[in-house]
Amino acid sequence: MATVVVQRPKLKWHEKWFISTLAKGLLITLGHAIAILRGKKKVTMQYPEEKWDANLPDHYRGAPALVTDEHGRERCVSCQLCEFICPPRAITIIPEEIPSTDPWAKVEKRPRLFNIDMIRCIYCGMCEEVCPEQAIFLRKDYAITGLSRAEMVHDKTKLYEIGGVREGLVNKWNELK
Amino acid sequence: MGSFLDSINLAFIIAAAVKIVFFSFMVILPMVAYSVYAERRVSAIIQDRVGPNRTGIPLTLFGGKKDIALAGLIQPLADGLKFFLKEDFTPAHVKKFYYWLAPALVMVPAMMTAAVVPFGSELDLGWLAKLGVEGAWLHKPIKLVIADLNVGPLYIFAIASLGVYGIVLAGWSSNSKYPFLGGVRSTSQMISYEIALGLSIIPVLMIFGDLNLSKIAQYQDKNGWLLLPLWGEGLTFKRLVLWIPIFISFIIFVVAMFAETNRAPFDLPECETELVAGYHTEYSSMKFALFFMGEYAAMIIGSGLAVTLFLGGWSIPFGAPLGLGYVEGATPIWLGLLHIGCFLAKVVCFIIFFIWVRWTLPRFRYDQLMKLGWLVMFELALANVILTAALIVWLPN
């Protein structure tokens, strides 16, 4: 069996008795302290005052939200695919039929109730990935807080409020087609 | 009975009580709280962090718009409040009496040693006479030391080593393995360091020829600090040569003081990476806080002793040549206050040094500590005693 002889560093006497090594260590920590005190180095961001929002990457996965299209129509057709794929089962959808008097009656279905329980949501983005209508998107909102469980459930109004309007992408329901 | 009552010097007792309240409750305890804060802030800047910088006056609780942060200076109060509100839990498997006794045995010796440390020269209260206060006691300046004992350092060592009983009792009475190991380590650490600690100040005492700490401080005020013998009679050739053994004994004293107060790099009884929290693993709430405060109080007194013995105590550097020196019985009140400030400033610098070392050095291994204590420090201290004696005897005055 091959034997590996580890080469230990040869310490000088002053290194062995912690004389020069102690001074060296103290100088290193002092250097860090001085750099921080002079404001030359800044590592910590003071969170609520300073935020990183402008630098969030495009693929950042924040709170999921529903969007309306350029005609003000809610894009969700209540297919419930997101409800079924959601790993922590955070989404609850109750579909309803769009009445025939509605200009978008040909879409047939829309959600009567669309709840996302933000305590359960794991921000995985599967709902966005599975949606055939591109109606649900993960936004960049990350500070979702509330004082009660009920407050943490985002209902339809809240979801549309976060989501806003998205144009383009899917236009199979438009007059053009 | 009448003669006994007459023999009681009421002014002396009141002065002592005022000094106790001032020094231990208004200086040391707040310093304990704020050295914890300093520890956190200094460790933070050393590690490129920020540390507690938020806890201030919570105006938002009272309907204000914004909290006043004060750079986190209220943090120690919040920590103390937290300790009071925590559950004071006594595990079922402990030996109750000693379990309850141990935290007090750590805190009490640490506070008791404060009695002989002179924290200022003297305060002249003569100006009170102008305000209409009368009494004979006004015209005698008050010495700023709680007990002006002639055995100062011996008293400190005797009482300070009692602190280890608290740790050992805590380790033993907790009746579980990690505290027990912590207690055992504390014992063997103490016996390997107390000797070096005691021997290290013998050269100092040989030079002073006195064990009274306030006289030692006065001497240094007049003749230059032991580590800075640059004024008064300190400029003689003999004193400058004696600087070498004094420096050695200062190093030994400081290293032994680190071990004595269980500070890193010798914090083996606590040793959170190996022993969970060491001897106070089973403690919670205020009992844990007492251990914590005892450790910091011991650190402050240790710094006070080091400052008094080696760095001139309350004396101002180059005080005598600058006219800021102490003259017995004729020190104006502002100079007395300045001396108190000077002492506290030196102690604060020493505590910052303690903290700086803690966040720089890794913990020594156990056998390394014993080896350092028995094979290096002890011999070095002994040799230093002999060297000093030889220098004192043979060098011309």
Coordinates of C-alpha atoms in Angstrom, one line a residue:
Chain A
M1 CA 0.0 0.0 0.0
A2 CA 1.3 3.3 -1.0
T3 CA 2.0 5.6 1.9
V4 CA 1.5 9.3 1.4
V5 CA 3.8 11.4 3.5
V6 CA 2.0 14.6 4.2
Q7 CA 4.3 17.6 4.2
R8 CA 3.6 19.7 7.2
P9 CA 4.7 23.3 7.0
K10 CA 7.9 23.9 8.9
L11 CA 7.1 26.5 11.5
K12 CA 9.6 29.0 12.8
W13 CA 10.0 29.3 16.5
H14 CA 8.0 32.6 16.7
E15 CA 5.2 31.0 14.7
K16 CA 5.2 28.0 17.0
W17 CA 4.8 30.1 20.1
F18 CA 2.0 32.2 18.6
I19 CA 4.0 35.4 18.6
S20 CA 4.0 36.3 14.9
T21 CA 0.9 34.3 14.1
L22 CA -1.0 36.1 16.8
A23 CA 0.0 39.5 15.5
K24 CA -0.8 38.4 11.9
G25 CA -4.3 37.3 13.0
L26 CA -5.0 40.4 14.9
L27 CA -3.9 42.5 11.9
I28 CA -6.2 40.6 9.6
T29 CA -9.3 41.1 11.8
L30 CA -8.3 44.8 12.4
G31 CA -8.1 45.2 8.6
H32 CA -11.6 43.9 8.2
A33 CA -12.9 46.1 11.0
I34 CA -11.2 49.2 9.6
A35 CA -12.5 48.5 6.1
I36 CA -16.0 48.2 7.4
L37 CA -15.8 51.2 9.6
R38 CA -14.5 53.5 6.9
G39 CA -17.3 52.3 4.6
K40 CA -14.9 51.0 2.0
K41 CA -16.6 47.6 2.0
K42 CA -20.3 47.1 2.2
V43 CA -21.8 43.7 2.5
T44 CA -25.1 43.9 4.3
M45 CA -28.1 45.5 2.7
Q46 CA -30.4 47.2 5.3
Y47 CA -33.5 45.5 4.1
P48 CA -36.7 47.5 4.5
E49 CA -34.9 50.7 3.6
E50 CA -32.7 49.3 0.9
K51 CA -34.2 46.8 -1.5
W52 CA -32.8 44.8 -4.4
D53 CA -36.0 45.0 -6.4
A54 CA -34.3 46.7 -9.4
N55 CA -31.8 43.9 -9.7
L56 CA -34.2 41.0 -9.5
P57 CA -33.4 38.6 -12.4
D58 CA -36.0 38.1 -15.1
H59 CA -36.7 34.6 -14.1
Y60 CA -37.4 35.5 -10.5
R61 CA -40.3 33.6 -9.1
G62 CA -42.5 35.6 -6.8
A63 CA -46.2 35.6 -6.0
P64 CA -48.4 34.0 -8.7
A65 CA -51.1 36.3 -10.1
L66 CA -53.8 36.2 -12.8
V67 CA -53.8 38.6 -15.7
T68 CA -56.3 40.1 -18.0
D69 CA -55.7 40.6 -21.7
E70 CA -55.8 43.8 -23.8
H71 CA -59.6 43.7 -24.0
G72 CA -60.1 43.6 -20.3
R73 CA -61.1 39.9 -20.5
E74 CA -59.9 37.6 -17.8
R75 CA -57.7 35.1 -19.4
C76 CA -58.3 32.2 -17.1
V77 CA -60.8 29.8 -18.7
S78 CA -61.0 27.7 -15.5
C79 CA -59.5 24.6 -16.9
Q80 CA -58.2 23.8 -13.4
L81 CA -54.9 22.4 -14.7
C82 CA -53.0 24.6 -12.3
E83 CA -55.2 23.4 -9.5
F84 CA -54.3 19.8 -10.3
I85 CA -50.6 20.3 -10.9
C86 CA -50.0 22.5 -7.8
P87 CA -47.7 20.4 -5.6
P88 CA -48.8 21.9 -2.3
R89 CA -52.4 22.2 -3.4
A90 CA -52.5 25.9 -2.8
I91 CA -54.9 26.7 -5.6
T92 CA -58.7 26.4 -5.3
I93 CA -60.9 27.1 -8.4
I94 CA -64.7 26.9 -8.7
P95 CA -65.6 27.4 -12.4
E96 CA -68.8 28.9 -13.7
E97 CA -70.3 29.3 -17.2
I98 CA -70.1 32.7 -18.9
P99 CA -73.7 33.8 -19.6
S100 CA -74.7 34.0 -23.3
T101 CA -75.3 37.8 -23.0
D102 CA -71.6 38.3 -22.3
P103 CA -69.6 39.5 -25.4
W104 CA -67.1 36.7 -24.6
A105 CA -69.7 34.0 -24.3
K106 CA -67.8 31.8 -26.8
V107 CA -65.0 31.3 -24.2
E108 CA -67.7 29.4 -22.2
K109 CA -65.9 29.1 -18.8
R110 CA -64.4 31.4 -16.3
P111 CA -63.5 31.1 -12.6
R112 CA -66.2 32.1 -10.1
L113 CA -63.7 31.7 -7.3
F114 CA -59.9 31.5 -7.7
N115 CA -58.0 31.4 -4.5
I116 CA -54.3 30.9 -3.9
D117 CA -53.3 30.2 -0.4
M118 CA -50.0 32.0 0.0
I119 CA -49.1 30.1 3.1
R120 CA -49.1 26.9 1.0
C121 CA -47.6 28.3 -2.2
I122 CA -44.0 27.2 -2.7
Y123 CA -43.4 29.5 -5.7
C124 CA -42.4 26.6 -7.9
G125 CA -44.0 28.1 -11.0
M126 CA -45.7 25.0 -12.2
C127 CA -49.0 26.8 -12.5
E128 CA -47.4 29.2 -14.9
E129 CA -45.8 26.4 -16.9
V130 CA -48.9 24.3 -17.2
C131 CA -51.4 27.1 -18.1
P132 CA -52.6 26.7 -21.7
E133 CA -54.0 30.2 -21.7
Q134 CA -51.0 32.0 -20.2
A135 CA -53.4 33.4 -17.6
I136 CA -51.3 32.9 -14.5
F137 CA -47.8 34.3 -14.0
L138 CA -45.3 34.5 -11.2
R139 CA -44.7 38.1 -10.5
K140 CA -41.7 39.6 -8.6
D141 CA -43.6 40.3 -5.4
Y142 CA -41.9 38.5 -2.6
A143 CA -42.9 40.2 0.6
I144 CA -46.3 38.5 1.1
T145 CA -47.3 39.1 4.7
G146 CA -50.5 39.1 6.7
L147 CA -51.7 39.0 10.3
S148 CA -54.1 36.1 9.8
R149 CA -54.5 33.0 7.7
A150 CA -57.5 34.5 5.9
E151 CA -55.4 37.5 5.0
M152 CA -52.8 35.2 3.4
V153 CA -55.3 33.7 0.9
H154 CA -55.3 35.7 -2.3
D155 CA -58.7 35.8 -3.9
K156 CA -59.6 36.7 -7.5
T157 CA -59.7 40.5 -7.0
K158 CA -56.3 40.5 -5.3
L159 CA -54.8 38.2 -7.9
Y160 CA -56.0 40.4 -10.8
E161 CA -54.8 43.5 -8.9
I162 CA -51.3 42.0 -8.6
G163 CA -51.3 40.6 -12.1
G164 CA -52.6 43.6 -14.1
V165 CA -52.8 43.4 -17.9
R166 CA -50.7 41.4 -20.3
E167 CA -51.0 41.9 -24.0
G168 CA -50.3 39.6 -26.9
L169 CA -49.2 36.0 -26.4
V170 CA -52.5 34.1 -26.7
N171 CA -55.1 35.6 -28.9
K172 CA -57.2 32.7 -30.0
W173 CA -60.3 34.3 -28.5
N174 CA -59.9 37.6 -30.4
E175 CA -61.9 38.6 -33.4
L176 CA -58.8 38.3 -35.6
K177 CA -58.9 34.6 -35.5
Chain B
M1 CA -23.7 50.5 74.0
G2 CA -23.4 54.2 73.7
S3 CA -19.7 54.0 73.2
F4 CA -20.2 51.4 70.5
L5 CA -22.6 53.6 68.6
D6 CA -20.3 56.5 69.0
S7 CA -17.4 54.4 67.6
I8 CA -19.4 53.9 64.3
N9 CA -18.2 56.4 61.7
L10 CA -21.5 57.1 60.0
A11 CA -20.0 59.3 57.3
F12 CA -17.6 56.4 56.4
I13 CA -20.4 53.9 56.2
I14 CA -22.6 56.2 54.0
A15 CA -19.6 57.0 51.8
A16 CA -18.9 53.2 51.4
A17 CA -22.5 52.5 50.5
V18 CA -22.6 55.3 48.0
K19 CA -19.4 54.0 46.4
I20 CA -20.7 50.5 46.3
V21 CA -23.9 51.6 44.6
F22 CA -22.0 53.9 42.2
F23 CA -19.2 51.5 41.2
S24 CA -21.0 48.1 41.1
F25 CA -24.5 49.1 40.1
M26 CA -24.0 52.2 38.1
V27 CA -20.6 51.4 36.5
I28 CA -20.0 47.7 36.4
L29 CA -23.5 46.3 35.7
P30 CA -24.2 48.8 32.8
M31 CA -20.7 48.0 31.6
V32 CA -21.5 44.3 31.6
A33 CA -24.7 45.0 29.6
Y34 CA -22.9 47.2 27.1
S35 CA -19.8 45.0 26.8
V36 CA -22.2 42.3 25.5
Y37 CA -23.4 44.9 23.0
A38 CA -19.8 45.9 22.2
E39 CA -19.0 42.2 21.7
R40 CA -21.8 41.9 19.2
R41 CA -20.9 45.1 17.3
V42 CA -17.2 44.5 17.3
S43 CA -17.5 40.9 16.2
A44 CA -19.8 42.1 13.5
I45 CA -17.4 44.6 12.1
I46 CA -14.6 42.1 12.3
Q47 CA -16.7 39.6 10.3
D48 CA -17.9 42.2 7.8
R49 CA -21.4 42.3 9.2
V50 CA -23.5 45.0 10.8
G51 CA -24.6 43.7 14.2
P52 CA -27.5 44.9 16.3
N53 CA -28.3 48.4 15.0
R54 CA -32.0 48.6 15.2
T55 CA -33.2 48.4 18.8
G56 CA -33.9 52.0 19.8
I57 CA -36.9 53.9 21.1
P58 CA -39.9 52.1 19.6
L59 CA -42.0 55.2 18.8
T60 CA -44.2 53.2 16.5
L61 CA -45.6 51.3 19.5
F62 CA -47.0 54.6 20.8
G63 CA -48.4 55.8 17.5
G64 CA -45.3 57.5 16.2
K65 CA -44.3 57.4 12.5
K66 CA -40.7 56.1 12.9
D67 CA -38.6 54.3 15.5
I68 CA -35.5 56.1 16.7
A69 CA -32.7 53.5 16.1
L70 CA -29.9 55.0 18.2
A71 CA -27.5 52.6 16.5
G72 CA -29.0 49.7 18.5
L73 CA -28.0 51.1 21.9
I74 CA -31.1 49.9 23.6
Q75 CA -30.4 46.3 22.6
P76 CA -28.9 45.3 26.1
L77 CA -32.1 46.5 27.8
A78 CA -34.2 44.4 25.3
D79 CA -32.0 41.4 25.9
G80 CA -32.3 41.8 29.7
L81 CA -36.1 42.1 29.4
K82 CA -36.2 39.0 27.3
F83 CA -34.3 37.1 30.0
F84 CA -36.8 38.2 32.6
L85 CA -39.7 37.0 30.4
K86 CA -38.3 33.6 29.6
E87 CA -39.4 30.5 31.4
D88 CA -37.2 29.7 34.3
F89 CA -37.0 26.0 33.7
T90 CA -35.4 23.6 36.2
P91 CA -35.0 20.2 34.6
A92 CA -36.2 17.2 36.6
H93 CA -32.9 15.4 36.7
V94 CA -30.8 18.2 38.3
K95 CA -29.6 18.5 41.9
K96 CA -31.8 21.4 42.7
F97 CA -30.0 23.1 45.6
Y98 CA -26.6 23.3 43.8
Y99 CA -28.3 24.0 40.5
W100 CA -29.8 27.1 42.0
L101 CA -26.7 28.0 43.9
A102 CA -24.3 27.8 41.0
P103 CA -25.3 31.0 39.0
A104 CA -25.0 33.1 42.2
L105 CA -21.6 31.6 42.9
V106 CA -20.4 32.8 39.5
M107 CA -21.8 36.3 39.8
V108 CA -21.1 37.1 43.4
P109 CA -17.3 36.6 43.4
A110 CA -17.0 38.6 40.2
M111 CA -18.8 41.5 41.7
M112 CA -17.0 41.2 45.1
T113 CA -13.6 41.6 43.5
A114 CA -14.7 45.1 42.5
A115 CA -14.3 46.2 46.1
V116 CA -10.5 46.8 46.0
V117 CA -10.1 48.2 42.5
P118 CA -9.5 51.9 42.8
F119 CA -11.7 53.5 40.1
G120 CA -10.5 57.1 40.7
S121 CA -8.1 59.1 42.8
E122 CA -10.3 61.1 45.2
L123 CA -13.3 63.4 45.1
D124 CA -13.2 66.7 46.8
L125 CA -16.7 67.6 48.0
G126 CA -15.7 70.9 49.5
W127 CA -17.7 72.8 46.9
L128 CA -20.9 71.4 48.6
A129 CA -20.1 73.8 51.4
K130 CA -20.8 76.7 49.1
L131 CA -24.3 75.3 48.5
G132 CA -25.1 75.4 52.1
V133 CA -24.4 71.8 53.1
E134 CA -22.6 71.5 56.4
G135 CA -20.5 68.8 58.1
A136 CA -17.0 67.9 59.0
W137 CA -17.0 65.1 56.4
L138 CA -17.1 67.7 53.6
H139 CA -13.6 68.7 54.1
K140 CA -12.0 65.3 53.8
P141 CA -11.8 64.2 50.2
I142 CA -13.4 60.8 49.5
K143 CA -11.0 58.1 48.3
L144 CA -12.5 56.4 45.3
V145 CA -12.1 52.8 46.2
I146 CA -14.7 50.8 48.0
A147 CA -12.4 49.0 50.4
D148 CA -8.8 50.4 50.7
L149 CA -7.3 47.0 51.6
N150 CA -3.6 46.4 52.1
V151 CA -3.9 43.0 50.4
G152 CA -5.6 44.1 47.1
P153 CA -4.3 41.7 44.5
L154 CA -4.3 38.8 47.0
Y155 CA -8.0 39.5 47.8
I156 CA -8.8 39.6 44.1
F157 CA -7.1 36.3 43.4
A158 CA -8.7 34.7 46.5
I159 CA -12.2 35.8 45.6
A160 CA -11.9 35.4 41.8
S161 CA -10.9 31.8 42.0
L162 CA -14.1 31.1 43.9
G163 CA -15.9 31.8 40.7
V164 CA -14.7 28.5 39.4
Y165 CA -16.8 26.8 42.1
G166 CA -19.9 28.2 40.4
I167 CA -18.9 26.6 37.1
V168 CA -17.9 23.3 38.6
L169 CA -21.2 23.1 40.7
A170 CA -23.2 24.0 37.6
G171 CA -21.5 21.3 35.7
W172 CA -22.0 18.7 38.4
S173 CA -25.5 19.6 39.5
S174 CA -26.8 19.7 36.0
N175 CA -26.3 15.9 36.0
S176 CA -25.7 15.5 32.3
K177 CA -22.6 14.8 30.3
Y178 CA -21.8 18.1 28.5
P179 CA -22.1 20.4 31.6
F180 CA -20.1 17.8 33.5
L181 CA -17.3 17.9 31.0
G182 CA -17.4 21.7 31.1
G183 CA -17.1 21.7 34.8
V184 CA -14.2 19.3 34.8
R185 CA -12.4 21.3 32.2
S186 CA -12.9 24.4 34.1
T187 CA -11.3 22.9 37.2
S188 CA -8.2 21.7 35.4
Q189 CA -7.9 24.9 33.5
M190 CA -8.0 26.8 36.7
I191 CA -5.2 24.9 38.4
S192 CA -3.0 25.2 35.3
Y193 CA -3.5 29.0 35.1
E194 CA -3.9 30.3 38.7
I195 CA -0.2 29.6 39.4
A196 CA 1.0 31.5 36.4
L197 CA -1.4 34.3 37.2
G198 CA -0.3 34.6 40.8
L199 CA 3.4 34.4 39.9
S200 CA 3.1 36.9 37.1
I201 CA 2.3 39.8 39.4
I202 CA 5.1 39.0 41.9
P203 CA 7.6 41.0 39.9
V204 CA 5.2 43.9 40.0
L205 CA 4.7 43.7 43.7
M206 CA 8.5 43.4 44.2
I207 CA 8.9 46.7 42.4
F208 CA 6.2 48.5 44.2
G209 CA 6.9 46.9 47.6
D210 CA 3.2 47.4 48.4
L211 CA 0.0 45.4 48.0
N212 CA -2.4 48.3 48.3
L213 CA -3.9 48.9 44.9
S214 CA -4.7 52.6 45.4
K215 CA -1.1 53.2 46.6
I216 CA 0.1 51.3 43.5
A217 CA -2.0 53.6 41.3
Q218 CA -0.7 56.7 43.1
Y219 CA 2.9 55.6 42.7
Q220 CA 2.4 55.1 39.0
D221 CA 0.7 58.5 38.7
K222 CA 3.8 60.1 40.1
N223 CA 6.5 58.0 38.6
G224 CA 5.1 56.8 35.3
W225 CA 3.1 53.7 34.5
L226 CA 4.9 50.3 34.8
L227 CA 4.6 49.8 31.1
L228 CA 5.2 53.5 30.3
P229 CA 7.9 54.6 32.8
L230 CA 8.6 57.9 31.0
W231 CA 8.1 60.6 33.7
G232 CA 8.9 61.3 37.3
E233 CA 11.4 58.8 38.7
G234 CA 10.6 56.4 36.0
L235 CA 13.2 57.8 33.7
T236 CA 16.1 56.2 35.6
F237 CA 18.2 53.5 34.0
K238 CA 17.0 50.9 36.5
R239 CA 13.3 51.5 35.7
L240 CA 13.9 51.3 32.0
V241 CA 15.7 48.0 32.3
L242 CA 13.0 46.6 34.6
W243 CA 10.6 47.3 31.8
I244 CA 11.6 44.0 30.2
P245 CA 10.5 41.7 33.1
I246 CA 7.4 43.8 33.6
F247 CA 6.5 43.4 29.9
I248 CA 6.9 39.6 30.2
S249 CA 4.8 39.5 33.4
F250 CA 2.2 41.7 31.6
I251 CA 2.0 39.1 28.8
I252 CA 1.7 36.2 31.2
F253 CA -0.9 38.1 33.3
V254 CA -3.1 38.9 30.3
V255 CA -2.9 35.3 28.9
A256 CA -3.7 33.9 32.3
M257 CA -6.5 36.4 32.6
F258 CA -8.0 35.2 29.4
A259 CA -8.0 31.7 30.8
E260 CA -9.3 32.8 34.2
T261 CA -12.3 34.5 32.7
N262 CA -13.0 31.7 30.3
R263 CA -12.6 33.9 27.3
A264 CA -11.6 32.7 23.9
P265 CA -9.1 31.3 22.9
F266 CA -9.4 29.5 26.3
D267 CA -13.2 29.2 26.5
L268 CA -12.9 25.4 27.0
P269 CA -15.6 25.1 29.7
E270 CA -18.1 26.6 27.4
C271 CA -16.8 25.4 24.1
E272 CA -20.0 25.5 22.1
T273 CA -18.6 23.5 19.2
E274 CA -17.8 20.5 21.4
L275 CA -19.9 20.8 24.5
V276 CA -23.2 22.4 23.3
A277 CA -22.9 25.3 25.8
G278 CA -20.6 23.6 28.4
Y279 CA -21.5 24.2 32.0
H280 CA -24.6 26.2 31.4
T281 CA -26.2 23.9 28.9
E282 CA -29.1 23.1 31.2
Y283 CA -29.7 26.7 32.3
S284 CA -32.3 29.0 31.0
S285 CA -33.7 32.5 31.7
M286 CA -32.1 34.7 34.4
K287 CA -30.0 31.8 35.7
F288 CA -28.3 31.6 32.4
A289 CA -28.1 35.4 32.3
L290 CA -26.3 35.3 35.6
F291 CA -23.5 33.1 34.2
F292 CA -23.3 35.4 31.2
M293 CA -23.1 38.5 33.4
G294 CA -20.6 36.8 35.7
E295 CA -18.3 36.1 32.8
Y296 CA -18.4 39.7 31.6
A297 CA -18.1 41.1 35.1
A298 CA -15.0 39.0 35.7
M299 CA -13.7 40.3 32.4
I300 CA -14.2 43.9 33.5
I301 CA -12.6 43.4 36.9
G302 CA -9.8 41.5 35.3
S303 CA -9.3 44.4 32.9
G304 CA -9.5 46.8 35.9
L305 CA -6.8 44.9 37.7
A306 CA -4.5 44.7 34.7
V307 CA -5.0 48.5 34.2
T308 CA -4.3 49.2 37.8
L309 CA -1.2 47.1 38.0
F310 CA 0.4 47.8 34.7
L311 CA -1.2 50.8 33.0
G312 CA -1.4 53.3 35.8
G313 CA -5.0 52.7 37.0
W314 CA -6.8 56.1 37.0
S315 CA -3.7 58.2 36.2
I316 CA -3.6 60.3 33.1
P317 CA -0.7 59.6 30.8
F318 CA 2.1 62.2 31.5
G319 CA -0.3 63.6 34.1
A320 CA 2.3 64.7 36.6
P321 CA 4.5 66.7 34.1
L322 CA 1.3 68.2 32.6
G323 CA 0.0 69.3 36.0
L324 CA -2.8 66.7 35.9
G325 CA -1.3 64.6 38.6
Y326 CA -2.8 63.5 41.9
V327 CA -1.9 65.5 45.0
E328 CA -3.1 63.9 48.1
G329 CA -5.9 66.0 49.7
A330 CA -5.6 68.8 47.1
T331 CA -7.1 67.3 44.0
P332 CA -9.9 69.5 42.6
I333 CA -13.2 67.9 41.8
W334 CA -12.9 68.2 38.0
L335 CA -9.5 66.3 38.2
G336 CA -11.1 63.6 40.3
L337 CA -13.8 63.1 37.8
L338 CA -11.2 63.2 35.0
H339 CA -9.4 60.4 36.8
I340 CA -12.5 58.3 36.9
G341 CA -13.1 58.9 33.2
C342 CA -9.5 57.9 32.5
F343 CA -9.8 54.7 34.4
L344 CA -13.0 53.8 32.6
A345 CA -11.5 54.6 29.3
K346 CA -8.6 52.3 29.9
V347 CA -10.9 49.5 31.0
V348 CA -13.0 50.0 27.9
C349 CA -9.9 49.8 25.7
F350 CA -8.9 46.6 27.4
I351 CA -12.3 45.1 27.0
I352 CA -12.2 45.9 23.3
F353 CA -8.9 44.1 23.2
F354 CA -10.5 41.1 24.9
I355 CA -13.2 41.1 22.2
W356 CA -10.8 41.6 19.4
V357 CA -8.7 38.6 20.5
R358 CA -11.8 36.5 20.9
W359 CA -12.9 37.0 17.4
T360 CA -9.4 36.5 16.0
L361 CA -8.0 33.4 17.6
P362 CA -9.3 29.9 17.2
R363 CA -9.9 27.9 20.4
F364 CA -6.9 26.0 21.8
R365 CA -7.1 22.3 22.0
Y366 CA -7.3 20.9 25.5
D367 CA -3.8 19.4 25.7
Q368 CA -2.3 22.5 24.1
L369 CA -3.9 24.6 26.9
M370 CA -2.5 22.4 29.6
K371 CA 0.9 22.3 28.0
L372 CA 1.0 26.1 27.7
G373 CA -0.1 26.5 31.3
W374 CA 2.2 24.0 32.9
L375 CA 5.2 23.9 30.6
V376 CA 5.5 27.5 29.4
M377 CA 3.6 30.0 31.5
F378 CA 4.6 28.6 34.9
E379 CA 8.3 28.3 34.1
L380 CA 8.4 31.7 32.4
A381 CA 6.7 33.3 35.3
L382 CA 9.1 31.7 37.8
A383 CA 12.1 32.7 35.7
N384 CA 10.7 36.2 35.5
V385 CA 10.5 36.5 39.3
I386 CA 14.1 35.5 39.6
L387 CA 15.2 37.9 36.8
T388 CA 13.3 40.8 38.4
A389 CA 14.8 40.0 41.8
A390 CA 18.3 39.9 40.3
L391 CA 17.8 43.1 38.4
I392 CA 16.4 44.9 41.5
V393 CA 19.3 43.7 43.7
W394 CA 22.2 44.3 41.3
L395 CA 21.2 47.3 39.3
P396 CA 22.4 50.6 40.8
N397 CA 19.6 53.0 41.7

